[in-house]
Coordinates of N, CA and C in Angstrom, one line a residue:
X1 N -9.7 -7.7 46.6 CA -9.0 -8.3 45.4 C -9.8 -9.4 44.8
X2 N -9.8 -9.5 43.6 CA -10.7 -10.5 43.0 C -9.9 -11.9 43.1
X3 N -10.7 -13.0 42.9 CA -10.2 -14.3 43.0 C -10.7 -15.1 41.9
X4 N -10.1 -16.3 41.4 CA -10.6 -17.1 40.5 C -11.8 -17.9 41.1
X5 N -12.8 -17.8 40.3 CA -14.2 -18.4 40.7 C -14.1 -19.8 40.9
X6 N -14.7 -20.5 42.0 CA -14.6 -22.0 42.2 C -15.3 -22.6 41.1
X7 N -14.8 -23.8 40.7 CA -15.3 -24.7 39.6 C -16.8 -24.8 40.1
X8 N -17.8 -24.8 39.2 CA -19.0 -25.1 39.2 C -19.3 -26.6 39.2
X9 N -20.5 -26.9 40.1 CA -20.8 -28.4 40.0 C -21.5 -28.8 38.8
X10 N -21.9 -27.8 37.9 CA -22.6 -28.2 36.6 C -21.6 -28.7 35.5
X11 N -22.1 -29.5 34.7 CA -21.1 -30.0 33.6 C -20.7 -28.8 32.8
X12 N -19.4 -28.7 32.3 CA -18.8 -27.6 31.6 C -19.5 -27.7 30.2
X13 N -19.6 -26.6 29.8 CA -20.1 -26.3 28.2 C -18.9 -26.4 27.3
X14 N -19.3 -27.4 26.1 CA -18.1 -27.6 25.3 C -18.0 -26.3 24.3
X15 N -16.8 -26.4 23.7 CA -16.5 -25.2 22.7 C -17.7 -25.2 21.6
X16 N -18.0 -26.4 21.2 CA -19.2 -26.4 20.2 C -20.4 -25.8 20.7
X17 N -20.7 -26.1 22.1 CA -21.9 -25.5 22.6 C -21.8 -24.0 22.7
X18 N -20.6 -23.6 23.0 CA -20.2 -21.9 23.0 C -20.5 -21.5 21.5
X19 N -19.9 -22.1 20.7 CA -20.1 -21.7 19.2 C -21.6 -21.6 18.7
X20 N -22.3 -22.5 19.3 CA -23.9 -22.4 18.8 C -24.5 -21.4 19.4
X21 N -24.0 -20.7 20.6 CA -24.5 -19.6 21.2 C -24.2 -18.4 20.6
X22 N -23.5 -18.4 19.4 CA -23.1 -17.1 18.6 C -23.9 -17.3 17.4
X23 N -24.8 -16.1 17.3 CA -25.7 -16.3 16.0 C -25.2 -15.6 14.9
X24 N -25.3 -16.1 13.7 CA -24.9 -15.4 12.5 C -26.0 -14.6 11.9
X25 N -25.9 -13.3 11.7 CA -26.8 -12.6 10.9 C -26.2 -12.0 9.6
X26 N -26.8 -12.4 8.5 CA -26.2 -12.1 7.1 C -26.4 -10.6 6.9
X27 N -25.5 -9.9 6.2 CA -25.7 -8.7 5.6 C -25.8 -7.5 6.6
X28 N -25.2 -7.7 7.8 CA -25.1 -6.6 8.8 C -23.6 -6.4 9.1
X29 N -23.1 -5.2 9.0 CA -23.9 -3.9 8.9 C -24.1 -3.5 7.3
X30 N -23.5 -4.3 6.5 CA -23.6 -4.1 5.1 C -23.7 -5.3 4.2
X31 N -24.4 -5.3 3.1 CA -24.4 -6.4 2.5 C -23.2 -7.2 2.0
X32 N -23.1 -8.5 2.3 CA -21.9 -9.3 2.1 C -21.2 -9.5 3.5
X33 N -21.5 -8.9 4.5 CA -20.9 -9.0 5.8 C -21.8 -9.9 6.8
X34 N -21.0 -10.9 7.4 CA -21.8 -11.8 8.3 C -21.6 -11.2 9.7
X35 N -22.5 -10.6 10.4 CA -22.4 -10.2 11.7 C -22.6 -11.6 12.7
X36 N -21.7 -11.4 13.6 CA -21.6 -12.6 14.7 C -22.1 -11.9 15.9
X37 N -23.3 -12.4 16.3 CA -24.2 -11.9 17.4 C -23.8 -12.7 18.7
X38 N -23.2 -12.0 19.6 CA -23.0 -12.8 20.8 C -23.9 -12.5 21.9
X39 N -25.2 -11.9 21.7 CA -26.1 -11.8 22.7 C -26.7 -13.1 23.2
X40 N -26.9 -14.1 22.4 CA -27.5 -15.4 22.9 C -26.4 -15.9 23.9
X41 N -25.2 -15.8 23.7 CA -24.1 -16.3 24.7 C -24.2 -15.6 25.9
X42 N -24.4 -14.3 25.8 CA -24.5 -13.3 27.0 C -25.6 -13.7 27.8
X43 N -26.9 -14.1 27.2 CA -28.0 -14.4 27.8 C -28.2 -15.7 28.5
X44 N -27.1 -16.5 28.3 CA -27.0 -17.9 28.7 C -26.0 -17.9 29.9
X45 N -26.5 -17.9 31.1 CA -25.6 -17.7 32.4 C -24.4 -18.8 32.3
X46 N -24.8 -20.1 32.0 CA -23.8 -21.1 32.0 C -22.7 -20.8 30.7
X47 N -23.2 -20.5 29.6 CA -22.4 -20.4 28.5 C -21.5 -19.0 28.7
X48 N -22.1 -18.1 29.2 CA -21.2 -16.7 29.4 C -20.2 -17.1 30.6
X49 N -20.5 -17.8 31.6 CA -19.5 -18.1 32.6 C -18.5 -19.0 32.0
X50 N -18.8 -20.1 31.2 CA -17.8 -21.0 30.7 C -16.9 -20.2 29.6
X51 N -17.5 -19.2 28.9 CA -16.8 -18.4 27.8 C -15.6 -17.7 28.7
X52 N -16.1 -17.1 29.8 CA -15.2 -16.1 30.6 C -14.1 -17.0 31.2
X53 N -14.6 -18.3 31.8 CA -13.4 -19.1 32.3 C -12.4 -19.6 31.3
X54 N -13.1 -19.8 30.0 CA -12.1 -20.4 28.9 C -11.1 -19.4 28.6
X55 N -11.3 -18.2 28.6 CA -10.4 -17.1 28.2 C -9.4 -16.7 29.5
X56 N -9.9 -16.8 30.7 CA -9.1 -17.0 31.8 C -8.0 -18.1 31.8
X57 N -8.7 -19.2 31.4 CA -7.8 -20.4 31.3 C -6.6 -20.3 30.2
X58 N -7.0 -19.5 29.2 CA -5.9 -19.3 28.3 C -4.6 -18.6 28.6
X59 N -4.6 -18.0 29.8 CA -3.5 -17.2 30.3 C -2.6 -18.3 31.0
X60 N -3.0 -19.5 31.2 CA -2.2 -20.5 31.7 C -1.4 -20.2 33.1
X61 N -2.1 -19.3 33.9 CA -1.4 -18.9 35.1 C -0.4 -17.9 35.0
X62 N 0.0 -17.4 33.8 CA 0.9 -16.3 33.7 C 0.3 -15.0 34.3
X63 N 1.2 -14.3 34.8 CA 0.8 -12.8 35.6 C 0.3 -11.9 34.3
X64 N -0.8 -11.5 34.6 CA -1.3 -10.5 33.6 C -1.6 -9.2 34.5
X65 N -1.1 -8.1 34.0 CA -1.2 -6.8 34.5 C -2.5 -6.1 34.0
X66 N -2.9 -6.0 32.8 CA -4.2 -5.4 32.4 C -4.8 -6.4 31.4
X67 N -6.0 -6.2 31.3 CA -6.9 -6.9 30.2 C -7.5 -5.8 29.4
X68 N -7.2 -5.7 28.1 CA -7.7 -4.8 27.1 C -9.1 -5.3 26.5
X69 N -10.1 -4.5 26.6 CA -11.4 -4.8 25.9 C -11.6 -4.0 24.6
X70 N -11.9 -4.4 23.6 CA -12.1 -3.7 22.5 C -13.7 -3.4 22.3
X71 N -14.0 -2.0 22.2 CA -15.3 -1.5 22.0 C -16.2 -2.3 20.9
X72 N -17.2 -2.6 21.1 CA -18.0 -2.5 22.5 C -18.1 -3.9 23.1
X73 N -18.3 -4.9 22.2 CA -18.6 -6.2 22.7 C -17.3 -6.8 23.5
X74 N -16.2 -6.3 23.1 CA -14.9 -6.7 23.9 C -15.0 -6.5 25.3
X75 N -15.8 -5.3 25.6 CA -15.8 -4.9 27.1 C -16.4 -5.9 27.9
X76 N -17.5 -6.5 27.3 CA -18.5 -7.4 28.0 C -17.7 -8.6 28.4
X77 N -16.7 -9.1 27.6 CA -16.0 -10.2 27.9 C -14.7 -9.8 28.7
X78 N -14.0 -8.8 28.5 CA -12.8 -8.3 29.2 C -13.0 -8.0 30.5
X79 N -14.0 -7.3 30.9 CA -14.1 -7.0 32.2 C -14.2 -8.1 33.4
X80 N -15.1 -9.1 33.1 CA -15.0 -10.2 34.0 C -13.7 -11.2 33.9
X81 N -13.2 -11.0 32.7 CA -11.7 -11.7 32.6 C -10.8 -10.9 33.4
X82 N -10.8 -9.6 33.4 CA -9.9 -8.8 34.2 C -10.2 -9.2 35.8
X83 N -11.5 -9.2 36.2 CA -11.8 -9.4 37.6 C -11.1 -10.8 38.0
X84 N -11.4 -11.9 37.3 CA -10.9 -13.3 37.6 C -9.4 -13.1 37.7
X85 N -8.7 -12.5 36.8 CA -7.3 -12.4 36.8 C -6.7 -11.4 37.7
X86 N -7.5 -10.7 38.6 CA -7.0 -9.6 39.4 C -6.2 -8.6 38.8
X87 N -6.7 -8.2 37.5 CA -5.8 -7.3 36.7 C -6.8 -6.1 36.4
X88 N -6.1 -5.1 36.0 CA -6.9 -3.9 35.5 C -7.6 -4.1 34.2
X89 N -8.6 -3.3 34.1 CA -9.4 -3.4 32.7 C -9.1 -2.0 32.1
X90 N -8.8 -2.1 30.8 CA -8.6 -1.0 29.9 C -9.4 -1.0 28.7
X91 N -10.3 0.0 28.5 CA -11.2 -0.1 27.3 C -10.3 0.7 26.1
X92 N -10.6 -0.1 25.0 CA -10.0 0.5 23.7 C -11.4 0.9 23.0
X93 N -11.4 2.3 22.6 CA -12.7 2.9 22.2 C -12.4 3.3 20.8
X94 N -13.6 3.6 20.1 CA -13.7 4.3 18.9 C -13.2 5.7 19.2
X95 N -12.7 6.2 18.0 CA -12.2 7.7 18.2 C -13.1 8.6 18.7
X96 N -12.6 9.5 19.7 CA -13.4 10.6 20.2 C -14.1 10.3 21.5
X97 N -14.1 9.1 21.9 CA -14.9 8.6 23.1 C -14.2 8.7 24.5
X98 N -12.7 8.8 24.4 CA -11.9 8.7 25.6 C -11.7 10.2 25.9
X99 N -11.7 10.5 27.3 CA -11.7 12.0 27.6 C -10.4 12.5 27.9
X100 N -9.1 11.7 27.7 CA -7.9 12.2 28.0 C -7.0 12.0 26.8
X101 N -5.6 12.3 27.1 CA -4.6 12.1 25.8 C -4.7 10.7 25.5
X102 N -4.7 10.3 24.1 CA -4.8 9.0 23.6 C -3.7 8.6 22.4
X103 N -3.6 7.4 22.3 CA -2.7 6.9 21.2 C -3.9 6.4 20.2
X104 N -3.8 6.8 19.0 CA -4.8 6.4 18.0 C -4.3 5.6 16.8
X105 N -5.1 4.6 16.5 CA -4.7 3.7 15.3 C -6.0 3.7 14.4
X106 N -5.5 3.9 13.1 CA -6.5 3.7 12.0 C -6.5 2.4 11.4
X107 N -7.5 1.7 11.2 CA -7.6 0.4 10.5 C -8.6 0.4 9.6
X108 N -8.5 -0.8 8.6 CA -9.5 -0.8 7.4 C -10.5 -1.8 8.0
X109 N -11.8 -1.6 7.6 CA -13.0 -2.6 7.8 C -13.3 -3.2 6.4
X110 N -14.0 -4.1 6.4 CA -14.6 -4.8 5.3 C -15.5 -3.8 4.5
X111 N -15.8 -2.7 5.0 CA -16.8 -1.8 4.5 C -16.4 -0.4 4.7
X112 N -15.1 -0.1 4.9 CA -14.5 1.3 5.2 C -13.4 1.4 6.1
X113 N -13.2 2.5 6.9 CA -12.1 2.7 7.8 C -12.5 3.0 9.1
X114 N -12.0 2.8 10.2 CA -12.3 3.4 11.5 C -11.0 3.6 12.3
X115 N -11.1 4.0 13.5 CA -10.0 4.4 14.3 C -10.3 3.9 15.9
X116 N -9.2 3.4 16.5 CA -9.4 3.1 17.8 C -8.4 3.9 18.6
X117 N -8.8 4.1 19.9 CA -8.0 4.7 20.7 C -7.9 4.2 22.0
X118 N -6.8 4.4 22.8 CA -6.5 3.9 24.2 C -5.8 5.0 24.9
X119 N -6.1 5.4 26.1 CA -5.4 6.3 26.9 C -4.0 6.2 26.9
X120 N -3.2 7.1 26.7 CA -1.7 7.2 26.5 C -1.2 6.5 27.8
X121 N -1.7 6.8 28.9 CA -1.1 6.1 30.2 C -1.7 4.9 30.8
X122 N -2.6 4.3 29.8 CA -3.3 3.1 30.4 C -2.3 1.8 30.6
X123 N -1.5 1.7 29.8 CA -0.6 0.6 29.9 C 0.8 1.1 30.1
X124 N 1.4 0.6 31.2 CA 2.9 1.1 31.5 C 3.8 0.1 30.8
X125 N 5.0 0.7 30.5 CA 6.1 0.1 29.8 C 6.4 -1.3 30.6
X126 N 6.4 -2.4 29.9 CA 6.6 -3.6 30.8 C 5.4 -4.4 31.2
X127 N 4.3 -3.7 31.0 CA 3.0 -4.6 31.5 C 2.9 -5.9 30.5
X128 N 2.3 -6.8 31.1 CA 1.7 -8.0 30.4 C 0.4 -7.8 30.2
X129 N -0.2 -7.9 29.0 CA -1.6 -7.6 28.8 C -2.3 -8.7 27.9
X130 N -3.5 -8.8 28.1 CA -4.5 -9.8 27.4 C -5.3 -8.8 26.6
X131 N -5.4 -9.1 25.3 CA -6.4 -8.3 24.5 C -7.7 -9.3 24.1
X132 N -8.9 -8.9 24.7 CA -10.1 -9.7 24.4 C -10.9 -9.0 23.4
X133 N -11.5 -9.8 22.5 CA -12.5 -9.2 21.7 C -13.5 -10.5 21.4
X134 N -14.4 -10.1 20.8 CA -15.7 -11.2 20.6 C -15.3 -12.0 19.4
X135 N -15.2 -11.6 18.3 CA -14.9 -12.2 17.1 C -13.7 -11.9 16.2
X136 N -13.0 -12.8 15.8 CA -11.8 -12.5 15.1 C -12.4 -12.9 13.5
X137 N -12.6 -11.8 12.6 CA -12.9 -12.1 11.2 C -11.6 -11.8 10.4
X138 N -11.2 -10.5 10.4 CA -10.2 -10.1 9.5 C -8.9 -9.9 10.3
X139 N -9.1 -9.8 11.5 CA -7.9 -9.4 12.5 C -7.5 -8.0 12.6
X140 N -8.3 -7.1 11.9 CA -7.8 -5.8 11.7 C -8.0 -5.0 12.9
X141 N -9.2 -5.3 13.6 CA -9.4 -4.4 14.9 C -8.3 -4.8 15.9
X142 N -8.2 -6.1 16.1 CA -7.2 -6.6 17.1 C -5.9 -6.1 16.7
X143 N -5.5 -6.1 15.4 CA -4.2 -5.5 14.8 C -4.0 -4.0 15.3
X144 N -5.1 -3.3 15.3 CA -5.0 -1.8 15.7 C -4.7 -1.7 17.2
X145 N -5.4 -2.4 17.9 CA -5.3 -2.4 19.4 C -3.9 -2.8 19.8
X146 N -3.4 -4.0 18.9 CA -2.0 -4.4 19.3 C -0.9 -3.4 18.9
X147 N -1.2 -2.7 17.6 CA -0.3 -1.7 17.3 C -0.3 -0.5 18.4
X148 N -1.5 -0.2 18.7 CA -1.5 0.9 19.8 C -0.7 0.6 20.9
X149 N -0.5 -0.6 21.3 CA 0.2 -1.0 22.3 C 1.7 -1.3 22.3
X150 N 1.9 -1.9 21.2 CA 3.4 -2.3 20.9 C 4.1 -1.3 20.1
X151 N 3.6 -0.7 19.2 CA 4.3 0.4 18.3 C 4.7 1.6 19.2
X152 N 4.1 1.7 20.2 CA 4.5 2.9 21.2 C 5.3 2.6 22.4
X153 N 5.7 1.3 22.4 CA 6.7 0.9 23.6 C 5.9 0.5 24.8
X154 N 4.7 0.2 24.7 CA 4.1 0.1 26.1 C 4.1 -1.4 26.6
X155 N 3.4 -2.4 25.9 CA 3.3 -3.7 26.6 C 4.6 -4.5 26.3
X156 N 4.9 -5.3 27.2 CA 6.1 -6.3 27.1 C 5.7 -7.4 26.5
X157 N 4.5 -8.0 26.9 CA 3.9 -9.1 26.3 C 2.4 -9.0 26.0
X158 N 2.0 -9.5 25.0 CA 0.6 -9.4 24.7 C 0.0 -10.8 24.4
X159 N -1.0 -11.2 25.0 CA -1.8 -12.5 24.7 C -3.1 -12.0 24.0
X160 N -3.6 -12.8 23.2 CA -4.8 -12.4 22.3 C -5.9 -13.6 22.8
X161 N -7.1 -13.2 22.9 CA -8.2 -14.1 23.1 C -9.5 -13.6 22.3
X162 N -10.0 -14.6 21.5 CA -11.3 -14.2 20.9 C -12.4 -15.3 21.2
X163 N -13.7 -15.0 21.2 CA -14.7 -15.9 21.4 C -14.7 -16.9 20.2
X164 N -14.5 -16.3 18.9 CA -14.8 -17.1 17.8 C -13.9 -16.6 16.7
X165 N -13.3 -17.6 16.0 CA -12.3 -17.3 14.9 C -13.0 -17.7 13.7
X166 N -13.3 -16.9 12.6 CA -13.8 -17.4 11.5 C -12.7 -17.7 10.4
X167 N -13.2 -18.5 9.6 CA -12.3 -19.1 8.5 C -11.9 -17.9 7.5
X168 N -12.6 -16.9 7.5 CA -12.3 -15.8 6.5 C -11.2 -15.0 7.1
X169 N -10.5 -15.3 8.1 CA -9.4 -14.6 8.5 C -8.4 -14.4 7.5
X170 N -8.1 -13.1 7.1 CA -7.3 -12.8 5.9 C -6.5 -11.5 6.2
X171 N -5.3 -11.5 6.1 CA -4.4 -10.2 6.1 C -3.3 -10.4 5.4
X172 N -2.8 -9.1 4.9 CA -1.5 -9.1 4.4 C -0.3 -8.6 5.2
X173 N -0.7 -8.5 6.5 CA 0.2 -8.1 7.5 C 1.2 -9.3 7.6
X174 N 2.5 -8.9 7.6 CA 3.6 -10.1 7.6 C 3.8 -10.6 8.9
X175 N 3.1 -10.1 10.0 CA 3.2 -10.7 11.2 C 2.2 -11.9 11.5
X176 N 1.3 -12.0 10.5 CA 0.4 -13.2 10.6 C -0.7 -13.2 11.7
X177 N -1.8 -12.4 11.6 CA -2.7 -12.3 12.5 C -3.5 -13.7 12.7
X178 N -3.6 -14.3 11.6 CA -4.3 -15.7 11.7 C -3.4 -16.7 12.6
X179 N -2.1 -16.7 12.3 CA -1.3 -17.7 13.0 C -1.2 -17.3 14.5
X180 N -1.2 -16.0 14.7 CA -1.2 -15.5 16.0 C -2.5 -15.8 16.9
X181 N -3.6 -15.7 16.2 CA -4.9 -16.0 16.9 C -5.0 -17.5 17.1
X182 N -4.5 -18.5 16.2 CA -4.6 -19.8 16.6 C -3.8 -20.1 17.7
X183 N -2.6 -19.6 17.8 CA -1.8 -19.9 19.0 C -2.2 -19.1 20.4
X184 N -3.1 -18.2 20.2 CA -3.6 -17.4 21.2 C -2.6 -16.7 22.0
X185 N -1.4 -16.6 21.6 CA -0.4 -15.8 22.3 C 0.5 -15.2 21.3
X186 N 0.8 -13.9 21.5 CA 1.9 -13.3 20.8 C 3.2 -13.4 21.4
X187 N 4.2 -13.5 20.8 CA 5.7 -13.5 21.1 C 5.9 -12.2 21.8
X188 N 7.0 -12.2 22.5 CA 7.5 -11.0 23.1 C 7.3 -9.8 22.2
X189 N 6.8 -8.7 22.6 CA 6.8 -7.5 21.9 C 7.9 -6.8 21.9
X190 N 8.2 -5.7 21.1 CA 9.4 -5.1 21.2 C 9.8 -4.5 22.5

């Protein structure tokens, strides 16, 4: 069984330090889009450790049954979070990547559309889950993962955690992804 890692004797990294470890790359994957590269954060052992601890800390000691990681960079953050919370890790993948029966959600991107899938039996009714992704820009990817969990009667409570929130968060969704991201917690799901 996993346990929470003991506090390091090294000074903690500030949120600003963590944000500086996320590199901005303009015009990737298409012109006008700013790609947020987390590889410098992942390459910094102290920064990576502090980012994982910060996400774990956002659960405020609540029981978490499953941690959902959104392909692909969300996997890198969600797996160690699941380990520290003694919870299961569930990947949410791009369409066609999972080998069994799935729930699929389509969503709009800044430059097109895409689909996410989760195994139909990955989350049990009543499970409390944390969705982890790297960067919240429009909220559409997280919204698709959330819809796959809640619209099909799976999760009881869903918490949201991202490494970076960009000011460009915009949605016409009446549930208000931006407000949900700021609070870092979603109210009880259906």
